[in-house]
Short mmCIF file of C-alpha atoms in Angstrom, two decimals:
data_model
loop_
_atom_site.label_atom_id
_atom_site.label_comp_id
_atom_site.label_asym_id
_atom_site.label_seq_id
_atom_site.Cartn_x
_atom_site.Cartn_y
_atom_site.Cartn_z
CA MET E 1 0.00 0.00 0.00
CA ARG E 2 1.33 3.43 -0.87
CA GLY E 3 1.79 5.58 2.15
CA ALA E 4 2.08 9.03 3.50
CA LYS E 5 2.83 11.49 0.77
CA SER E 6 -0.28 13.46 1.49
CA ALA E 7 -1.20 17.04 1.37
CA LYS E 8 -1.52 19.28 4.25
CA TRP E 9 -4.92 20.87 4.71
CA VAL E 10 -7.66 18.33 4.18
CA ALA E 11 -10.93 19.41 2.58
CA ILE E 12 -13.51 16.92 3.75
CA ALA E 13 -15.10 16.19 7.07
CA ALA E 14 -13.50 12.90 7.26
CA VAL E 15 -10.73 10.67 10.34
CA VAL E 16 -7.68 8.25 12.94
CA ALA E 17 -4.68 6.07 13.24
CA LEU E 18 -3.30 3.09 11.42
CA GLY E 19 -5.48 0.10 12.09
CA ALA E 20 -7.52 -2.71 10.64
CA THR E 21 -10.06 -2.01 7.94
CA ALA E 22 -13.64 -2.50 9.07
CA CYS E 23 -16.09 -3.20 6.28
CA GLY E 24 -19.75 -2.42 6.41
CA GLY E 25 -22.36 -5.05 5.70
CA GLY E 26 -25.54 -5.45 7.66
CA SER E 27 -29.08 -5.45 6.42
CA GLY E 28 -28.28 -3.73 3.17
CA ASP E 29 -25.82 -6.26 1.78
CA SER E 30 -25.85 -5.50 -1.92
CA GLY E 31 -24.55 -8.90 -2.98
CA ASN E 32 -21.72 -7.35 -4.99
CA ASP E 33 -18.97 -9.94 -4.61
CA ASN E 34 -16.85 -9.20 -7.67
CA SER E 35 -13.61 -10.85 -6.54
CA ASN E 36 -13.62 -13.15 -9.57
CA ALA E 37 -14.98 -10.68 -12.10
CA ALA E 38 -12.99 -10.07 -15.29
CA VAL E 39 -10.82 -6.94 -15.25
CA ASP E 40 -10.12 -4.40 -18.00
CA PRO E 41 -6.47 -3.33 -17.49
CA LYS E 42 -7.09 -0.27 -19.68
CA GLY E 43 -10.29 0.70 -17.88
CA ILE E 44 -10.81 4.26 -16.63
CA PHE E 45 -12.45 4.99 -13.27
CA SER E 46 -13.47 8.16 -11.40
CA VAL E 47 -12.84 9.60 -7.92
CA ASP E 48 -14.26 12.73 -6.28
CA VAL E 49 -11.59 15.42 -5.79
CA GLY E 50 -12.28 19.14 -5.42
CA GLU E 51 -10.74 22.04 -7.32
CA PRO E 52 -7.05 22.60 -6.45
CA GLN E 53 -6.37 25.97 -4.84
CA ASN E 54 -3.26 26.75 -6.89
CA PRO E 55 -1.55 25.81 -10.17
CA LEU E 56 -0.27 22.23 -10.15
CA GLN E 57 3.33 22.91 -9.15
CA PRO E 58 4.68 20.46 -6.52
CA ALA E 59 5.71 23.15 -4.03
CA ASN E 60 2.43 25.00 -4.44
CA ALA E 61 0.01 22.33 -3.18
CA LYS E 62 -0.59 22.96 0.52
CA GLU E 63 -4.04 21.39 0.49
CA SER E 64 -5.43 17.97 -0.23
CA ASN E 65 -7.11 18.58 -3.59
CA GLY E 66 -4.00 19.79 -5.37
CA SER E 67 -1.79 17.30 -3.59
CA LYS E 68 -3.87 14.35 -4.75
CA VAL E 69 -3.07 15.30 -8.34
CA ILE E 70 0.62 15.89 -7.58
CA LYS E 71 0.80 12.57 -5.75
CA ALA E 72 -0.53 10.71 -8.80
CA VAL E 73 1.64 12.53 -11.36
CA PHE E 74 4.92 12.61 -9.38
CA SER E 75 6.93 10.04 -7.43
CA GLN E 76 9.29 10.96 -4.60
CA LEU E 77 12.69 9.81 -3.39
CA VAL E 78 10.99 7.80 -0.64
CA ASP E 79 7.55 6.53 0.23
CA PHE E 80 6.15 4.80 3.34
CA ASP E 81 4.56 1.42 3.85
CA ASP E 82 1.31 0.96 5.76
CA LYS E 83 3.27 0.78 9.04
CA GLY E 84 4.98 4.12 8.43
CA LYS E 85 8.37 2.66 7.51
CA ILE E 86 10.49 4.23 4.78
CA VAL E 87 10.50 2.55 1.36
CA TYR E 88 12.90 3.81 -1.32
CA GLU E 89 11.08 4.88 -4.46
CA ASN E 90 13.11 7.06 -6.89
CA ALA E 91 16.12 6.85 -4.53
CA GLU E 92 18.47 3.88 -4.54
CA SER E 93 19.89 5.02 -1.20
CA ILE E 94 19.96 7.99 1.18
CA LYS E 95 22.92 7.99 3.57
CA THR E 96 24.32 10.18 6.32
CA GLU E 97 26.99 9.87 8.97
CA ASP E 98 26.14 12.97 10.99
CA ASN E 99 22.45 13.81 10.24
CA LYS E 100 23.71 17.02 8.61
CA VAL E 101 25.08 15.97 5.21
CA TRP E 102 22.89 13.51 3.32
CA THR E 103 23.95 11.76 0.11
CA VAL E 104 21.20 10.72 -2.29
CA THR E 105 21.77 8.13 -5.03
CA LEU E 106 19.04 7.69 -7.64
CA LYS E 107 17.81 4.51 -9.27
CA ASP E 108 18.55 3.90 -12.95
CA GLY E 109 16.06 4.31 -15.75
CA TRP E 110 13.54 6.76 -14.29
CA LYS E 111 12.11 9.26 -16.80
CA PHE E 112 9.63 12.09 -16.88
CA HIS E 113 6.50 11.65 -18.94
CA ASN E 114 8.09 13.58 -21.82
CA GLY E 115 10.96 11.07 -22.01
CA GLU E 116 13.56 13.25 -20.27
CA ALA E 117 15.77 11.41 -17.77
CA VAL E 118 15.24 12.10 -14.06
CA THR E 119 18.67 13.15 -12.76
CA ALA E 120 20.23 14.67 -9.66
CA LYS E 121 19.94 18.05 -11.39
CA SER E 122 16.17 17.50 -11.78
CA TYR E 123 15.90 17.50 -7.99
CA VAL E 124 18.43 20.22 -7.16
CA ASP E 125 17.06 22.70 -9.70
CA ALA E 126 13.47 22.03 -8.59
CA TRP E 127 14.25 22.61 -4.92
CA ASN E 128 16.26 25.78 -5.56
CA TRP E 129 13.42 27.21 -7.66
CA ALA E 130 10.77 26.29 -5.10
CA ALA E 131 12.73 27.81 -2.22
CA ASN E 132 13.33 31.13 -4.00
CA ILE E 133 11.10 33.81 -2.50
CA LYS E 134 10.51 35.36 -5.93
CA ASN E 135 8.60 32.27 -7.05
CA ASN E 136 5.99 32.59 -4.30
CA GLN E 137 5.48 28.88 -3.60
CA THR E 138 3.15 28.14 -0.68
CA ASN E 139 5.39 25.34 0.63
CA SER E 140 8.76 27.07 0.21
CA TYR E 141 9.51 26.90 3.94
CA TRP E 142 9.93 23.12 3.67
CA PHE E 143 13.42 23.85 2.32
CA ALA E 144 14.38 26.06 5.28
CA ASP E 145 16.53 23.33 6.86
CA ILE E 146 18.94 23.38 3.91
CA LYS E 147 22.11 25.45 4.23
CA GLY E 148 21.78 28.68 2.27
CA PHE E 149 17.99 28.85 2.38
CA GLU E 150 18.14 32.35 3.82
CA ASP E 151 20.12 33.49 0.74
CA VAL E 152 17.30 32.54 -1.64
CA HIS E 153 14.48 33.25 0.80
CA PRO E 154 15.38 36.26 2.98
CA GLU E 155 12.86 37.58 5.46
CA LYS E 156 13.14 40.96 3.76
CA GLY E 157 14.39 42.14 0.39
CA ASP E 158 15.56 40.29 -2.69
CA PRO E 159 17.45 36.99 -2.74
CA LYS E 160 21.24 37.14 -2.50
CA ALA E 161 21.64 33.99 -4.56
CA ASP E 162 19.78 31.78 -7.03
CA ALA E 163 20.75 28.51 -5.35
CA MET E 164 21.13 27.14 -1.83
CA SER E 165 24.75 26.40 -0.97
CA GLY E 166 23.71 23.16 0.72
CA LEU E 167 22.70 21.43 -2.53
CA LYS E 168 25.44 19.93 -4.72
CA VAL E 169 25.17 17.78 -7.85
CA VAL E 170 27.89 15.10 -7.77
CA ASP E 171 26.91 13.31 -10.99
CA ASP E 172 23.73 12.41 -12.89
CA LYS E 173 22.69 9.92 -10.22
CA THR E 174 24.08 11.52 -7.06
CA PHE E 175 23.59 14.73 -5.10
CA THR E 176 24.23 15.90 -1.55
CA ILE E 177 22.07 17.86 0.86
CA GLU E 178 23.81 19.82 3.61
CA LEU E 179 21.54 21.12 6.36
CA SER E 180 22.17 24.19 8.49
CA SER E 181 22.15 21.92 11.53
CA PRO E 182 21.64 18.16 11.99
CA ILE E 183 18.10 16.78 11.81
CA PRO E 184 17.79 13.06 12.58
CA TYR E 185 14.39 12.64 10.90
CA PHE E 186 15.18 14.56 7.69
CA GLU E 187 14.89 11.46 5.47
CA TYR E 188 11.22 11.14 6.46
CA LYS E 189 10.46 14.60 5.14
CA LEU E 190 11.62 13.60 1.66
CA GLY E 191 8.45 11.56 1.13
CA TYR E 192 6.30 14.69 0.85
CA ASP E 193 5.19 16.07 -2.54
CA VAL E 194 7.13 19.32 -2.20
CA TRP E 195 10.40 17.43 -2.88
CA SER E 196 9.34 16.32 -6.38
CA PRO E 197 11.85 16.58 -9.26
CA LEU E 198 11.05 18.82 -12.23
CA PRO E 199 11.89 18.47 -15.94
CA SER E 200 13.96 21.19 -17.62
CA GLY E 201 10.92 22.54 -19.51
CA PHE E 202 9.29 23.60 -16.25
CA PHE E 203 11.67 26.53 -15.81
CA LYS E 204 10.85 27.98 -19.23
CA ASP E 205 7.20 28.54 -18.31
CA PRO E 206 6.24 27.55 -14.73
CA ALA E 207 2.73 29.00 -15.13
CA ALA E 208 1.94 26.86 -18.18
CA PHE E 209 3.40 23.83 -16.40
CA GLY E 210 0.99 24.46 -13.52
CA GLU E 211 -1.91 23.94 -15.93
CA LYS E 212 -0.42 20.77 -17.45
CA PRO E 213 2.30 19.24 -15.24
CA VAL E 214 4.86 16.71 -16.48
CA GLY E 215 5.90 14.31 -13.73
CA ASN E 216 7.75 11.05 -13.12
CA GLY E 217 4.90 9.21 -11.38
CA PRO E 218 2.45 6.42 -12.23
CA TYR E 219 -0.04 8.68 -14.01
CA GLU E 220 0.43 11.10 -16.87
CA PHE E 221 -1.53 14.36 -16.93
CA VAL E 222 -4.07 14.71 -19.77
CA LYS E 223 -6.24 17.79 -19.12
CA TRP E 224 -7.81 20.02 -16.49
CA GLU E 225 -11.33 21.34 -16.94
CA HIS E 226 -11.43 23.84 -14.11
CA LYS E 227 -14.05 23.26 -11.43
CA LYS E 228 -15.22 20.21 -13.34
CA GLN E 229 -12.60 17.45 -13.57
CA ILE E 230 -8.95 16.49 -14.08
CA GLU E 231 -8.07 13.59 -16.35
CA LEU E 232 -4.99 11.37 -15.89
CA LYS E 233 -3.82 8.34 -17.86
CA THR E 234 -1.46 5.53 -16.90
CA TYR E 235 2.20 6.22 -17.78
CA ALA E 236 3.30 3.17 -19.73
CA ASP E 237 7.04 3.49 -18.96
CA TYR E 238 6.67 4.05 -15.21
CA LYS E 239 9.57 2.48 -13.28
CA GLY E 240 8.05 2.30 -9.82
CA ALA E 241 6.92 -0.86 -8.06
CA ASP E 242 3.33 0.42 -7.85
CA LYS E 243 2.44 0.15 -11.54
CA PRO E 244 -1.23 1.00 -12.15
CA LYS E 245 -3.65 -1.89 -12.64
CA ASN E 246 -5.91 0.39 -14.67
CA GLY E 247 -5.73 2.73 -17.65
CA GLY E 248 -6.27 6.00 -15.82
CA VAL E 249 -8.47 8.06 -13.53
CA ILE E 250 -10.81 11.03 -13.78
CA LEU E 251 -10.85 13.29 -10.71
CA LYS E 252 -14.35 14.78 -10.53
CA ASN E 253 -15.22 18.03 -8.77
CA TYR E 254 -18.50 18.21 -6.80
CA THR E 255 -19.99 21.25 -5.07
CA THR E 256 -21.15 19.04 -2.16
CA VAL E 257 -20.32 15.56 -0.87
CA GLU E 258 -24.05 14.76 -1.09
CA ALA E 259 -24.02 15.36 -4.86
CA GLY E 260 -21.06 13.03 -5.20
CA TYR E 261 -22.84 10.35 -3.20
CA GLN E 262 -25.87 10.47 -5.47
CA ASP E 263 -23.60 9.98 -8.49
CA LEU E 264 -22.00 7.02 -6.71
CA LEU E 265 -25.38 5.37 -6.19
CA SER E 266 -26.08 5.67 -9.91
CA ASN E 267 -22.59 4.40 -10.88
CA ASN E 268 -21.64 7.77 -12.39
CA LEU E 269 -18.84 8.03 -9.81
CA ASP E 270 -16.68 5.05 -8.92
CA VAL E 271 -15.00 6.07 -5.63
CA ILE E 272 -16.16 8.66 -3.11
CA ARG E 273 -13.50 9.56 -0.56
CA GLN E 274 -15.89 10.71 2.14
CA ILE E 275 -19.58 10.21 2.69
CA GLY E 276 -21.23 13.26 4.23
CA PRO E 277 -23.02 13.34 7.60
CA LYS E 278 -26.49 13.24 6.02
CA ASP E 279 -25.74 9.98 4.19
CA LEU E 280 -23.58 8.25 6.81
CA PRO E 281 -26.53 6.54 8.58
CA LYS E 282 -27.76 4.83 5.39
CA ARG E 283 -24.48 4.13 3.59
CA LYS E 284 -24.35 0.45 4.56
CA ALA E 285 -27.95 -0.11 3.51
CA ASP E 286 -27.24 1.59 0.19
CA LEU E 287 -23.86 0.04 -0.57
CA GLY E 288 -23.47 -3.09 1.53
CA ASP E 289 -19.82 -4.26 1.50
CA ARG E 290 -18.95 -1.32 -0.73
CA ALA E 291 -19.35 1.03 2.25
CA VAL E 292 -16.06 0.97 4.17
CA ASP E 293 -14.74 2.68 7.30
CA GLN E 294 -10.95 2.83 7.54
CA ASP E 295 -8.57 4.60 9.91
CA TYR E 296 -5.99 7.11 8.71
CA ASN E 297 -3.66 9.70 10.16
CA ALA E 298 -5.37 13.08 10.44
CA VAL E 299 -6.83 15.41 13.06
CA GLN E 300 -9.79 17.81 12.98
CA THR E 301 -9.35 21.08 14.91
CA ILE E 302 -10.78 24.53 15.33
CA THR E 303 -8.09 27.20 15.30
CA PRO E 304 -8.16 30.84 16.43
CA ALA E 305 -6.92 33.49 14.02
CA PHE E 306 -4.33 34.91 16.41
CA TYR E 307 -3.77 37.95 14.17
CA THR E 308 -7.28 39.24 14.94
CA LYS E 309 -8.06 41.70 17.70
CA GLN E 310 -10.16 39.03 19.42
CA TRP E 311 -7.36 36.49 19.91
CA LYS E 312 -4.13 38.49 19.62
CA ASP E 313 -3.23 38.56 23.31
CA ILE E 314 -5.65 35.95 24.62
CA ASP E 315 -5.00 34.03 27.83
CA PRO E 316 -4.72 30.31 26.86
CA LYS E 317 -7.12 29.53 29.70
CA VAL E 318 -9.93 30.91 27.56
CA LEU E 319 -9.12 28.44 24.77
CA GLN E 320 -8.74 25.61 27.29
CA GLY E 321 -12.19 26.50 28.58
CA LEU E 322 -13.70 26.51 25.11
CA SER E 323 -12.14 23.10 24.53
CA MET E 324 -13.76 21.70 27.67
CA ALA E 325 -17.10 23.12 26.48
CA ILE E 326 -17.16 20.77 23.47
CA ASP E 327 -18.91 17.42 24.01
CA ARG E 328 -16.76 15.39 21.60
CA GLU E 329 -18.17 12.03 22.71
CA THR E 330 -21.77 12.95 21.94
CA ILE E 331 -21.01 14.77 18.67
CA THR E 332 -18.93 11.93 17.25
CA LYS E 333 -21.53 9.34 18.23
CA THR E 334 -24.59 11.22 17.01
CA VAL E 335 -23.90 13.88 14.39
CA LEU E 336 -20.97 11.94 12.93
CA ASN E 337 -22.68 8.57 13.36
CA GLY E 338 -19.82 6.97 15.30
CA THR E 339 -17.36 7.51 12.45
CA ARG E 340 -14.87 9.63 14.41
CA GLU E 341 -12.92 9.23 17.64
CA PRO E 342 -12.47 12.11 20.09
CA ALA E 343 -8.93 13.48 19.95
CA SER E 344 -6.55 12.86 22.83
CA SER E 345 -3.50 14.61 21.36
CA PHE E 346 -2.34 17.14 18.76
CA ALA E 347 -0.80 14.22 16.81
CA ALA E 348 -2.70 11.52 14.94
CA LYS E 349 -2.81 8.14 16.65
CA GLY E 350 -1.02 6.24 13.89
CA VAL E 351 2.20 8.28 13.79
CA ALA E 352 5.40 7.62 15.70
CA GLY E 353 5.38 9.64 18.91
CA TYR E 354 1.64 9.69 19.51
CA GLN E 355 0.97 9.79 23.26
CA ALA E 356 -2.38 9.28 24.95
CA GLY E 357 -3.30 11.31 28.01
CA VAL E 358 -0.97 14.21 27.27
CA ALA E 359 -3.91 16.66 27.24
CA GLY E 360 -4.99 15.97 30.83
CA ASP E 361 -8.63 17.06 31.07
CA ILE E 362 -8.41 19.83 28.46
CA LEU E 363 -10.07 17.68 25.79
CA THR E 364 -12.72 16.31 28.18
CA TYR E 365 -16.22 17.79 28.29
CA ASN E 366 -16.76 19.63 31.58
CA PRO E 367 -19.17 22.62 31.49
CA ASP E 368 -18.34 23.81 35.02
CA LYS E 369 -14.60 23.85 34.41
CA ALA E 370 -15.16 25.38 30.98
CA LYS E 371 -16.99 28.38 32.44
CA GLN E 372 -14.43 28.79 35.23
CA TYR E 373 -11.42 28.64 32.88
CA ILE E 374 -12.98 31.19 30.53
CA LYS E 375 -13.75 33.48 33.47
CA ASP E 376 -10.25 33.10 34.93
CA GLY E 377 -8.75 33.92 31.53
CA GLY E 378 -10.68 37.15 31.23
CA GLY E 379 -13.53 35.89 29.04
CA VAL E 380 -14.03 35.56 25.31
CA PRO E 381 -13.69 39.05 23.78
CA GLY E 382 -17.13 40.05 22.53
CA ASN E 383 -18.55 36.88 24.10
CA LYS E 384 -18.99 35.46 20.59
CA ILE E 385 -16.98 33.28 18.21
CA THR E 386 -17.45 32.26 14.60
CA ILE E 387 -16.04 29.09 13.01
CA GLN E 388 -15.15 29.38 9.32
CA PHE E 389 -15.63 26.22 7.23
CA ASN E 390 -16.01 25.12 3.60
CA ALA E 391 -19.58 24.23 2.64
CA ASP E 392 -18.50 21.65 0.05
CA GLY E 393 -16.90 19.35 2.63
CA GLY E 394 -19.78 18.12 4.79
CA HIS E 395 -18.86 20.26 7.82
CA LYS E 396 -22.04 22.26 8.48
CA GLU E 397 -23.68 19.73 10.80
CA TRP E 398 -20.77 19.22 13.16
CA VAL E 399 -19.87 22.93 13.24
CA GLU E 400 -23.43 23.67 14.36
CA ALA E 401 -23.17 20.92 16.99
CA VAL E 402 -19.88 22.29 18.33
CA CYS E 403 -21.37 25.78 18.51
CA ASN E 404 -24.46 24.49 20.34
CA SER E 405 -22.24 22.67 22.83
CA ILE E 406 -20.15 25.78 23.52
CA ARG E 407 -23.23 27.99 23.78
CA GLN E 408 -25.06 25.69 26.19
CA ALA E 409 -22.01 25.00 28.37
CA THR E 410 -20.66 28.54 28.69
CA GLY E 411 -23.13 31.10 27.39
CA VAL E 412 -20.60 32.18 24.75
CA ASP E 413 -22.39 32.74 21.45
CA CYS E 414 -21.06 30.69 18.53
CA VAL E 415 -22.05 30.51 14.85
CA GLY E 416 -20.65 28.99 11.68
CA ASP E 417 -19.08 31.11 8.94
CA SER E 418 -19.66 29.19 5.71
CA LYS E 419 -17.47 29.60 2.61
CA PRO E 420 -18.75 28.08 -0.65
CA ASP E 421 -15.78 25.78 -1.30
CA PHE E 422 -12.40 24.68 0.03
CA GLN E 423 -10.48 26.99 -2.31
CA THR E 424 -12.34 30.06 -0.99
CA ASP E 425 -11.85 28.87 2.59
CA LEU E 426 -8.08 28.49 2.09
CA ASP E 427 -7.77 31.81 0.27
CA ALA E 428 -9.36 33.54 3.27
CA ARG E 429 -6.89 31.85 5.62
CA ASP E 430 -3.90 32.76 3.46
CA ALA E 431 -5.08 36.38 3.17
CA LYS E 432 -5.55 36.54 6.96
CA GLU E 433 -9.24 37.36 6.53
CA VAL E 434 -10.64 34.84 9.04
CA LYS E 435 -12.97 36.71 11.39
CA SER E 436 -12.54 34.57 14.51
CA MET E 437 -11.74 30.83 14.16
CA TYR E 438 -11.48 28.35 11.32
CA ARG E 439 -12.00 24.66 10.80
CA GLY E 440 -8.65 22.91 10.46
CA GLY E 441 -8.08 19.38 9.21
CA TRP E 442 -4.47 18.19 9.04
CA VAL E 443 -3.38 14.94 7.41
CA GLN E 444 0.16 13.63 7.70
CA ASP E 445 2.89 14.52 5.25
CA TYR E 446 5.16 11.97 6.94
CA PRO E 447 4.33 9.58 9.82
CA LEU E 448 6.02 11.33 12.77
CA ASN E 449 4.53 13.46 15.56
CA VAL E 450 6.86 16.23 14.31
CA ASN E 451 4.62 16.82 11.30
CA PHE E 452 1.61 17.64 13.51
CA MET E 453 3.60 20.16 15.52
CA ARG E 454 6.52 21.91 13.87
CA ASP E 455 5.01 21.96 10.37
CA LEU E 456 1.71 23.34 11.65
CA TYR E 457 2.50 25.50 14.69
CA GLY E 458 6.12 26.59 14.17
CA SER E 459 6.13 30.37 13.88
CA LYS E 460 7.52 30.28 10.31
CA ALA E 461 5.92 27.06 9.09
CA ASP E 462 3.98 27.20 5.81
CA GLY E 463 1.16 25.25 7.46
CA ASN E 464 0.76 27.94 10.09
CA THR E 465 -2.02 30.19 8.75
CA SER E 466 -3.30 31.24 12.18
CA GLY E 467 -0.53 33.64 13.18
CA PHE E 468 0.38 31.57 16.24
CA ALA E 469 3.93 32.33 17.35
CA ASP E 470 5.56 31.37 20.63
CA LYS E 471 9.29 31.51 21.37
CA GLU E 472 9.12 28.73 23.97
CA ILE E 473 7.35 26.38 21.57
CA ASP E 474 9.81 27.20 18.76
CA ALA E 475 12.70 26.48 21.14
CA LEU E 476 11.23 23.12 22.11
CA PHE E 477 10.79 22.22 18.44
CA LYS E 478 14.42 23.19 17.83
CA LYS E 479 15.50 20.90 20.65
CA GLY E 480 13.80 18.02 18.84
CA ASP E 481 15.41 18.96 15.55
CA ASN E 482 18.87 18.95 17.17
CA ALA E 483 18.40 15.59 18.90
CA LYS E 484 21.10 12.94 18.37
CA ASP E 485 18.85 10.36 16.71
CA LEU E 486 15.30 9.70 15.54
CA ASP E 487 14.04 8.26 18.84
CA SER E 488 15.42 11.24 20.77
CA ALA E 489 13.78 13.66 18.33
CA ILE E 490 10.40 11.98 18.72
CA ALA E 491 10.76 12.07 22.52
CA ALA E 492 11.67 15.77 22.45
CA TYR E 493 8.57 16.55 20.43
CA GLN E 494 6.50 14.63 22.95
CA GLU E 495 7.79 17.06 25.59
CA ALA E 496 6.94 19.96 23.30
CA GLU E 497 3.38 18.68 23.00
CA LYS E 498 2.88 19.03 26.75
CA ALA E 499 3.74 22.72 26.47
CA MET E 500 1.40 23.09 23.50
CA PHE E 501 -1.56 22.19 25.70
CA GLU E 502 -0.50 25.05 27.96
CA LYS E 503 -0.36 27.46 25.00
CA MET E 504 -3.32 26.12 22.95
CA PRO E 505 -2.37 26.96 19.33
CA SER E 506 -5.60 25.20 18.35
CA ILE E 507 -8.36 23.03 19.82
CA PRO E 508 -8.15 19.36 18.71
CA LEU E 509 -11.58 17.83 18.15
CA TRP E 510 -11.40 14.28 16.79
CA TYR E 511 -9.49 11.87 14.60
CA TYR E 512 -10.69 11.30 11.07
CA LYS E 513 -11.75 8.09 9.40
CA ALA E 514 -12.10 7.48 5.70
CA ASN E 515 -15.78 6.63 5.34
CA PHE E 516 -15.70 5.83 1.67
CA GLY E 517 -17.74 3.95 -0.87
CA TYR E 518 -17.30 2.60 -4.37
CA SER E 519 -19.42 1.61 -7.35
CA THR E 520 -20.07 -1.78 -8.92
CA ASN E 521 -17.69 -0.83 -11.75
CA VAL E 522 -14.49 -1.35 -9.70
CA LYS E 523 -12.83 -3.65 -7.18
CA ASN E 524 -9.72 -3.77 -4.97
CA VAL E 525 -10.47 -0.31 -3.54
CA LYS E 526 -8.22 0.50 -0.58
CA PHE E 527 -7.16 3.68 1.17
CA ASP E 528 -3.70 4.50 2.50
CA ASN E 529 -2.78 6.02 5.85
CA ASN E 530 -3.33 9.51 4.41
CA GLY E 531 -6.96 8.75 3.73
CA ASP E 532 -6.30 8.65 -0.01
CA PRO E 533 -7.51 5.92 -2.35
CA VAL E 534 -4.63 3.79 -3.63
CA LEU E 535 -5.31 4.67 -7.25
CA THR E 536 -2.76 2.29 -8.75
CA ASP E 537 -4.38 -0.77 -7.13
CA ILE E 538 -7.95 -0.10 -8.26
CA GLU E 539 -9.20 -2.47 -10.96
CA VAL E 540 -11.95 -1.67 -13.45
CA LEU E 541 -14.35 -4.47 -14.30
CA LYS E 542 -15.13 -5.44 -17.87
CA LYS E 543 -18.62 -4.53 -18.98
#
């Protein structure tokens, strides 16, 4: 199973940790056993995926819709198995003696979809371009660990150089990465989409490339009909182990998850990644064994916009109180039909370094404590909060339930702030236009607790769209980054998480599950630990 190369912000109201797949069945068994059905290896299937926020450039996909396309079109140096262990993909080896200088050797024979060879230069040039502040890539900070990053991405002014001094091409198959300081888990980061290689033609017209990317992955880009669908076809000369068992995939855009579900029922959509709250209670009756609940590594939160007047200098006790005003147990059992698990940590349960009980009672419903904490912290400014969310992701019902819980427990008024789609929601976050709080959903980029902390709440992290900045938290993250080995780094971040519950950069709600379904046109539908369908494994049945 392909693993954790996912995209940061997740669009749908989906999640939880690595675990066994639980299939639905029950009274609505549809009798669709197709295990022996004949397969069309050139068959095309469809999956629901929303409109990407940005052009399809690997370092410009900070959300799940764009990343799903990048993930299919590009392959990385490393991938992860379903237990979170590193598997070499485009890399033959990645070695280090000091956690500071890393030597990457590439496998033979890999090519881009235009026939150009994938070389060390393909990686080094791509990373230097993505890191350069002039190119305005949303994930440029991912390269900040590399020596010389500040020369291409200064905090103020123009770049002093076109390339980071820490990247060196040795030969066509080999390059070195020198970091500013040792990071024992750096190899894990290389599984994320931002580290994709780029063909030479990209640099001639990056904007045009963003409309029709050329990658080195299992699927070749065909066309993008904006706000309608994206078409991909199988790349015949793909060198990876995960060769597609189908002829391609169409990524369909729906304005609501309910619309997608109706198309699934009529076999006009083959895989739906998330069934909305309205349809969750009847999914097993409708689909039988084709309705599946599966754990994956992501966390739902609500996050204050700390740049606003309301939250700028807030006492964390107020946010702790609001957290204790949310009845997670009841909401997950009723509104979300038992398809979520209340959060017990900032990190997802399936990643290395997850620790239960770290939150104390901050994530436990307690109206009396909630009111007292809010009072002790000076109260909620204006005695009202709003929670921004995207209307196309099935969030309305649970946002209303969270607001009702807060209102009834504390007297603080709370309402939802609906945006029409995920793109509009993200644009408002990036432009710092959130009025009060926003709905956050974070899915792993790599399977370590680090990714749910540093990459989301570090003061300079690209994933930090809330304005949260705390010197103590940054220092604790730095301690983890400077640890002697991977185990020590994970342990240091566990210590940092304790401090995060004192600072409250966000309010964790629950862990996601992939509550997906598929049509009678396909079989062998599985999801990875990012909550993404394993596209290459899906088989299309002959008609």
